[in-house]
mmCIF file of C-alpha atoms in Angstrom:
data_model
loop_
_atom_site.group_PDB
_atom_site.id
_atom_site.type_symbol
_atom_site.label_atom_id
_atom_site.label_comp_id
_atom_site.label_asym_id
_atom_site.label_seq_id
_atom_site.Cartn_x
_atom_site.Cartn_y
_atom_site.Cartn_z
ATOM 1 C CA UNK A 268 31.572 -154.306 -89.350
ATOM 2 C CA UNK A 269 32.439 -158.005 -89.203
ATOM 3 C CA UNK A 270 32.567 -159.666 -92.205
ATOM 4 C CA UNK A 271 32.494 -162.824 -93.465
ATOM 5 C CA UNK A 272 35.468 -164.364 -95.756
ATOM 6 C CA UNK A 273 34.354 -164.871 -98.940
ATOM 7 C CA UNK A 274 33.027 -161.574 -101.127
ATOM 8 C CA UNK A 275 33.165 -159.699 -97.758
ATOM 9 C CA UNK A 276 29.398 -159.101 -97.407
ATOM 10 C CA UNK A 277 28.095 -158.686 -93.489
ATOM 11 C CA UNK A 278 28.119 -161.623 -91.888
ATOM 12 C CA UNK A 279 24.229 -160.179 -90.685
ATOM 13 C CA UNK A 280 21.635 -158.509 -93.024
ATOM 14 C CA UNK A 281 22.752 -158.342 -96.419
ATOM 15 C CA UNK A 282 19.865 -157.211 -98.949
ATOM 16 C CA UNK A 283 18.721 -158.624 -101.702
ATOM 17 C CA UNK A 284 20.437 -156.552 -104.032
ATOM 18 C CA UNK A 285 23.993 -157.025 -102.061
ATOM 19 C CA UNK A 286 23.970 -160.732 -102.452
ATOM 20 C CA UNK A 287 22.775 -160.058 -106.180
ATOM 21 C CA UNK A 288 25.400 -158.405 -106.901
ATOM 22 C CA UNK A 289 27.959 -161.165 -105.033
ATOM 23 C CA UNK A 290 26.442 -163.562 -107.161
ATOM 24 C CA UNK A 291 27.024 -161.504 -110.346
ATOM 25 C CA UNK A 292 30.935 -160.904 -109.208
ATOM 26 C CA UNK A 293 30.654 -164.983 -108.948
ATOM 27 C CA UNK A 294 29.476 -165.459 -111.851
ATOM 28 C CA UNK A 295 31.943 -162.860 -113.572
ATOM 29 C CA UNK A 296 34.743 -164.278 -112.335
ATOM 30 C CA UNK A 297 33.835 -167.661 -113.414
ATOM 31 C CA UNK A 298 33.460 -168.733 -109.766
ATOM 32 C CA UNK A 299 30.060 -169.750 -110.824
ATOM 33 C CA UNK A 300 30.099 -171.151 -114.372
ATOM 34 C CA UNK A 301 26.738 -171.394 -117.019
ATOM 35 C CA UNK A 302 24.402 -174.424 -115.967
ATOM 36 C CA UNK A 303 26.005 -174.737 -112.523
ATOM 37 C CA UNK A 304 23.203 -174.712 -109.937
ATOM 38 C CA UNK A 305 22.469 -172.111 -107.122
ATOM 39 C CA UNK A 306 21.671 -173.833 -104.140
ATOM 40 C CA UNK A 307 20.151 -171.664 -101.379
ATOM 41 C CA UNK A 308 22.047 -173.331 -98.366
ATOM 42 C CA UNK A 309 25.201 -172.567 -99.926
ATOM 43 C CA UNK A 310 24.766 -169.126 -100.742
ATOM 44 C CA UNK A 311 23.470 -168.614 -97.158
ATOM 45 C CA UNK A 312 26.411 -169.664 -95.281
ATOM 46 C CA UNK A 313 28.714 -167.773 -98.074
ATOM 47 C CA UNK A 314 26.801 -164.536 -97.739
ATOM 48 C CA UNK A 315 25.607 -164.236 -94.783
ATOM 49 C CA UNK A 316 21.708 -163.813 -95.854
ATOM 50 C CA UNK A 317 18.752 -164.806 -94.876
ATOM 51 C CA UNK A 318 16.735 -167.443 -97.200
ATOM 52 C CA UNK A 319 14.288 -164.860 -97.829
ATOM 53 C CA UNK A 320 17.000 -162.477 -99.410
ATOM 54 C CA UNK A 321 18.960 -165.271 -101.179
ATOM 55 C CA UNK A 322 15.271 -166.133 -102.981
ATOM 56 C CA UNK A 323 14.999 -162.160 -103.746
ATOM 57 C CA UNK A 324 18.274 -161.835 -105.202
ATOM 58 C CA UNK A 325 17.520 -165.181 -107.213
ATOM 59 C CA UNK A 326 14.373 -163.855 -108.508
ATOM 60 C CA UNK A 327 16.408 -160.406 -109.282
ATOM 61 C CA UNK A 328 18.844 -161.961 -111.323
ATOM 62 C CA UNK A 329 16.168 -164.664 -113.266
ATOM 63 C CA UNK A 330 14.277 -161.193 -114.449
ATOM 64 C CA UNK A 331 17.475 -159.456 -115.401
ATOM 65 C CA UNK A 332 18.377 -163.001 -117.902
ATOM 66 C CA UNK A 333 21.078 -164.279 -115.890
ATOM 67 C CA UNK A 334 19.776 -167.355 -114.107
ATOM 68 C CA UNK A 335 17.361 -169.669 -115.073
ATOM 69 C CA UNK A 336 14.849 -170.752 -112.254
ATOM 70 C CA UNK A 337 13.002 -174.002 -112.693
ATOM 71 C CA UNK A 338 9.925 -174.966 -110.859
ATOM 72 C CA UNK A 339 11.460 -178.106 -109.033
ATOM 73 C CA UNK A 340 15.077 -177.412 -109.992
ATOM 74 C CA UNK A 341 15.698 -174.611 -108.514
ATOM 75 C CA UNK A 342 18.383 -171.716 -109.741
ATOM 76 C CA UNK A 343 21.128 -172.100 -112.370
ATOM 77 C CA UNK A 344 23.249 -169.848 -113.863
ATOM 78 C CA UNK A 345 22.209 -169.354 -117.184
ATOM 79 C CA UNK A 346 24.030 -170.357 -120.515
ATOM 80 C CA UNK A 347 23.574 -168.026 -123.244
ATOM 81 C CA UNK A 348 24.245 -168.983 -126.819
ATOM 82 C CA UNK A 349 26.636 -167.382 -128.925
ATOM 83 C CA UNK A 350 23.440 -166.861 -131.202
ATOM 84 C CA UNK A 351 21.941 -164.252 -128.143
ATOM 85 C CA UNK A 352 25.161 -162.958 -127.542
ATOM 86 C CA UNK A 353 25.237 -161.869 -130.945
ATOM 87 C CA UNK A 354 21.895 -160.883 -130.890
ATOM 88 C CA UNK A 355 22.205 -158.673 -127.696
ATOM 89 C CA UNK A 356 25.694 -156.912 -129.029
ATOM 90 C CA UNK A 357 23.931 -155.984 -132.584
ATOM 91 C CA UNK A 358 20.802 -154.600 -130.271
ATOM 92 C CA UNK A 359 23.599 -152.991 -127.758
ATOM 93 C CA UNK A 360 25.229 -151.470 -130.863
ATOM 94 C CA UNK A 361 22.452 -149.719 -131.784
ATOM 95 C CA UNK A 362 21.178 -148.231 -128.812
ATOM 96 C CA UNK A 363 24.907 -147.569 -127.460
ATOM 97 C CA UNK A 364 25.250 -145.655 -130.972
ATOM 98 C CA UNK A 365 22.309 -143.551 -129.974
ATOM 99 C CA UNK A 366 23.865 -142.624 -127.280
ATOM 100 C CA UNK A 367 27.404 -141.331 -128.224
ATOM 101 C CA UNK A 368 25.746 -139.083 -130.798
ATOM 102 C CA UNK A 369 23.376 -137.768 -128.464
ATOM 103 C CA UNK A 370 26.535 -137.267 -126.412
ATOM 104 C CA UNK A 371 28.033 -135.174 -128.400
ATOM 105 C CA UNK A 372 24.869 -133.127 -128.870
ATOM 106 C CA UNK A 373 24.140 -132.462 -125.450
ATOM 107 C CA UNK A 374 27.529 -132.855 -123.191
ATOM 108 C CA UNK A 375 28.946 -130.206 -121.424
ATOM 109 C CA UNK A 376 32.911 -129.231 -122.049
ATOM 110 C CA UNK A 377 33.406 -130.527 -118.801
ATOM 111 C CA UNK A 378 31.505 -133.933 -119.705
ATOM 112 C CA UNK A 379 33.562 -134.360 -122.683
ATOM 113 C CA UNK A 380 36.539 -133.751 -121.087
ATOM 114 C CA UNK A 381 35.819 -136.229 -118.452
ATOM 115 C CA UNK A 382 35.342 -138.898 -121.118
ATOM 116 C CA UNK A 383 38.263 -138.010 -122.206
ATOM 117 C CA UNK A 384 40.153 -138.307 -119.053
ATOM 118 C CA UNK A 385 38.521 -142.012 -118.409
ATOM 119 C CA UNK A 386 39.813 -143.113 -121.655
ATOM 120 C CA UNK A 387 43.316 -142.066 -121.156
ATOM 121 C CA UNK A 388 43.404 -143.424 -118.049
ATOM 122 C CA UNK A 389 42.111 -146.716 -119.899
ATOM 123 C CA UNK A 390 45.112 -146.381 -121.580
ATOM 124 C CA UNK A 391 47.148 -146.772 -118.629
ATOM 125 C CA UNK A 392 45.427 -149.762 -117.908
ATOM 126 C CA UNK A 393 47.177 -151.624 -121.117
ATOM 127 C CA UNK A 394 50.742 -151.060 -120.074
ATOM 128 C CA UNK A 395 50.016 -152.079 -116.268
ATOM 129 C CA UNK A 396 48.116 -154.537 -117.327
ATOM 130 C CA UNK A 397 45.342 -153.911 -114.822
ATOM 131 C CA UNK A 398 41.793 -155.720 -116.570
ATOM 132 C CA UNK A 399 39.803 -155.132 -113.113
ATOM 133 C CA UNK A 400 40.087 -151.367 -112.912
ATOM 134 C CA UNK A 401 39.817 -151.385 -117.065
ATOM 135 C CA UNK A 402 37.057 -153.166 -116.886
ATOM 136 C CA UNK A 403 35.795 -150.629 -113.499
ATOM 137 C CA UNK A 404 36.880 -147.532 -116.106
ATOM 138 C CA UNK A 405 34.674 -148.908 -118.930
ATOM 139 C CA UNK A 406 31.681 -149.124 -117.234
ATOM 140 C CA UNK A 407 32.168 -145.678 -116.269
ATOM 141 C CA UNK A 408 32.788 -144.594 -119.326
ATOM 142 C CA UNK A 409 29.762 -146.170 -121.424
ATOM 143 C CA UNK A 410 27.663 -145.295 -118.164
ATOM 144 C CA UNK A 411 29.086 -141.299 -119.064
ATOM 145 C CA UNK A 412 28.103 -141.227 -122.509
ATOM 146 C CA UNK A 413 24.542 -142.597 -121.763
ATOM 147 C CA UNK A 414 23.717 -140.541 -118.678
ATOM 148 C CA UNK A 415 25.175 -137.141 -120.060
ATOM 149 C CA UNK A 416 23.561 -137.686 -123.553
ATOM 150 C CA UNK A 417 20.076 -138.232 -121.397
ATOM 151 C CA UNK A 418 19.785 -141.690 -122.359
ATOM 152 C CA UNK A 419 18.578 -143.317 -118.582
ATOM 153 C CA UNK A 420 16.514 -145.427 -120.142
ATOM 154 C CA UNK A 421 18.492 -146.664 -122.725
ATOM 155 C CA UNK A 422 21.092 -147.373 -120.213
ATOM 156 C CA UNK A 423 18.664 -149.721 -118.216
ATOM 157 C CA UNK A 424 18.175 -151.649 -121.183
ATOM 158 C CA UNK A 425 21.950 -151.883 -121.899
ATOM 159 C CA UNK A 426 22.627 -153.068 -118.378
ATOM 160 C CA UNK A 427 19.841 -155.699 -118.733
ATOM 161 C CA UNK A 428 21.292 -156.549 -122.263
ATOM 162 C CA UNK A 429 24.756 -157.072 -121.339
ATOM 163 C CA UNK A 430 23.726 -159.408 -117.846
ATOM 164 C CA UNK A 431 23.534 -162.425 -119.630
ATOM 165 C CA UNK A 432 26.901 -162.190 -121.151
ATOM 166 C CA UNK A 433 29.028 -161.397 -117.552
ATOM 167 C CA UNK A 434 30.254 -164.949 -117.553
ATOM 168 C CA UNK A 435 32.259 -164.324 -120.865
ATOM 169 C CA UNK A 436 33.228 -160.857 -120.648
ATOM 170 C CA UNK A 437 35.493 -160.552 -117.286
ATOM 171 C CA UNK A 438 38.513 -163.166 -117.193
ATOM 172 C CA UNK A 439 38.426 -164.007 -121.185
ATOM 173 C CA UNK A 440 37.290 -160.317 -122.102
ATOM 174 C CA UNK A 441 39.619 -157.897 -120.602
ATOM 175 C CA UNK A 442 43.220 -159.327 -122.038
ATOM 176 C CA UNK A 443 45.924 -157.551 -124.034
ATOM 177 C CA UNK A 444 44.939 -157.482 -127.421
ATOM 178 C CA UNK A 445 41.611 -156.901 -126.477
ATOM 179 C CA UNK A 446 42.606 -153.864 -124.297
ATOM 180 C CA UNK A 447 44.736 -152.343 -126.476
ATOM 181 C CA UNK A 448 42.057 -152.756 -129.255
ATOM 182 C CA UNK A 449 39.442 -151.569 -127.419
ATOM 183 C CA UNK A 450 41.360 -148.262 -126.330
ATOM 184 C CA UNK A 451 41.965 -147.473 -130.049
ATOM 185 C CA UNK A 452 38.125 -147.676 -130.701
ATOM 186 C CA UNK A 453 37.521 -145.222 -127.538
ATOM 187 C CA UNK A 454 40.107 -142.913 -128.852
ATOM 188 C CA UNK A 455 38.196 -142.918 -132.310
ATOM 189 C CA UNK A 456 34.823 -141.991 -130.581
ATOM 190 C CA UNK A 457 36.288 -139.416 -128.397
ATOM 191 C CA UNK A 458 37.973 -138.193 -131.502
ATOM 192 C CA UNK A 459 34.432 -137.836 -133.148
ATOM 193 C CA UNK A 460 32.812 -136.325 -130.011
ATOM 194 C CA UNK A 461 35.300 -133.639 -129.806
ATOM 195 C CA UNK A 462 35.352 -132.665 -133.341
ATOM 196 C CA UNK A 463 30.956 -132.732 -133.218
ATOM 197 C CA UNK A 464 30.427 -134.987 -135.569
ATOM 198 C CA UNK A 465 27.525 -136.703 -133.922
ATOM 199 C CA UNK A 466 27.306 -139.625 -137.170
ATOM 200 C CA UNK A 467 30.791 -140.254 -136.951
ATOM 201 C CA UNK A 468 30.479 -140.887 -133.138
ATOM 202 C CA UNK A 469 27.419 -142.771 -133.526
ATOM 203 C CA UNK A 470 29.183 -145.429 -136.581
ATOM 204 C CA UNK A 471 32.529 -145.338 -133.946
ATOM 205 C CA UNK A 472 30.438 -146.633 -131.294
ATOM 206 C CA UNK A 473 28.513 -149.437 -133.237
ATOM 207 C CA UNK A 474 32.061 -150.663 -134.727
ATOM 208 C CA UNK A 475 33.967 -150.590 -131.042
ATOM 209 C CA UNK A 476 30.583 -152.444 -129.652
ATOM 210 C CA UNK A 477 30.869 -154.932 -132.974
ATOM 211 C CA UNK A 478 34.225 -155.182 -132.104
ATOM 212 C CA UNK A 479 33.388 -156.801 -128.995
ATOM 213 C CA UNK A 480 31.112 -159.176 -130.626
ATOM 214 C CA UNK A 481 34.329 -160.429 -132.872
ATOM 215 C CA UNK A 482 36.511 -161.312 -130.059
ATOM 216 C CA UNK A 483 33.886 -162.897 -128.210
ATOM 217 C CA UNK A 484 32.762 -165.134 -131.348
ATOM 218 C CA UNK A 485 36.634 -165.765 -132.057
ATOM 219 C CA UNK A 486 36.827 -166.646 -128.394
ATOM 220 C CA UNK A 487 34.068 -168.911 -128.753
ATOM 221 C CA UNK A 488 35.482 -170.493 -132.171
ATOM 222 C CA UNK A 489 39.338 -171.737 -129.948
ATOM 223 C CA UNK A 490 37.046 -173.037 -127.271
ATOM 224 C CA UNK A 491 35.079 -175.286 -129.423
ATOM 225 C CA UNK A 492 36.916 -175.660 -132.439
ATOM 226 C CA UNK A 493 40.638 -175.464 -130.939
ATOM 227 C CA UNK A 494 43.291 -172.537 -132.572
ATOM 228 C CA UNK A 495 43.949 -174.366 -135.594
#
């Protein structure tokens, strides 16, 4: 199928959800950045889509938190505040915490030992330094724990939760020392989920997702504040 340059969506007929989810890699990527606008015409010729699909996607994103729409504005990407983002990682903690003990519960071997297998090949990730498919492996891995422990709707929320955030996490998020940090805390909770200990899992969870919530607010203290 032909395809047009930029994001490689068809150059006819992309749904709603496809150039939703072109305008979240955007918007990861810092391609789009928080206040920019989204204007329609643009996003047409770049995807592909029709105007009808470009306003579904917009209205898709604006209900999951990750663009504003304004009645006579249009579409922006949205801004959030460190204040949210530390308001959505304590709520993430919780729920993902939830999850990893229910994990460990309810998994199969052959569950556990695919968690496993993602986090050592995480590992790899460090020493090639290779953020994309880290960041590709993590989802996987989160999306493991909460889909094996029978926590769909939990995950929903945690995938609505961590939308508004995507503009921080992908080119600032996934660098060495956060990496290499963030594979110790997955060997600690695969360490827990092996031996059963379902509270142990559930307190290494809410510190690795905590964790995340440091870096980010350190992140956020250089930008604004400068290293010294």
């Amino acid at each position: 199928m032909e395809t047009k340059g930029n994001g490689g969506l068809p150059r006819k007929g992309p749904s709603g959800i496809e150039i939703a989810d072109w305008i979240r890699t955007q918007i990861r990527r810092q391609r789009l950045v928080p206040g920019q606008r989204l204007i329609e015409v643009d996003i047409i010729r770049q995807t592909g889509g029709s105007r009808f699909k470009v306003r579904e996607a917009l209205q898709r994103l604006s209900a999951e938190g990750l663009v504003d729409i304004e009645e006579y504005r249009g579409a922006s990407v949205r801004n959030a505040s460190m204040d949210e983002v530390r308001q959505l990682y304590h709520a993430r903690g919780a729920l993902e915490g939830i999850c990893a003990a229910d994990f460990t519960r309810k998994a199969t071997p052959e569950q556990k030992a695919e968690l496993a297998r993602i986090a050592s090949e995480m590992d790899d990730c460090v020493a090639s330094a290779a953020p994309e498919h880290f960041a590709r492996l993590n989802a996987r891995w989160h999306n493991l724990i909460m889909e094996a422990g029978g926590n769909l709707v939990i995950q929903g929320i945690v995938q609505r939760l961590n939308t508004p955030i995507h503009h921080l996490v992908f080119e600032s998020f996934y660098r060495g020392e956060r990496l290499r940090a963030a594979v110790q805390d997955h060997r600690d909770i695969v360490d827990a989920i092996m031996a059963g200990d379902c509270d142990r899992a559930e307190a290494a969870m809410r510190t690795h997702v905590i964790n995340g919530l440091k870096y980010l607010s350190e992140l956020d203290r250089n930008v604004h504040y400068g290293d010294g």
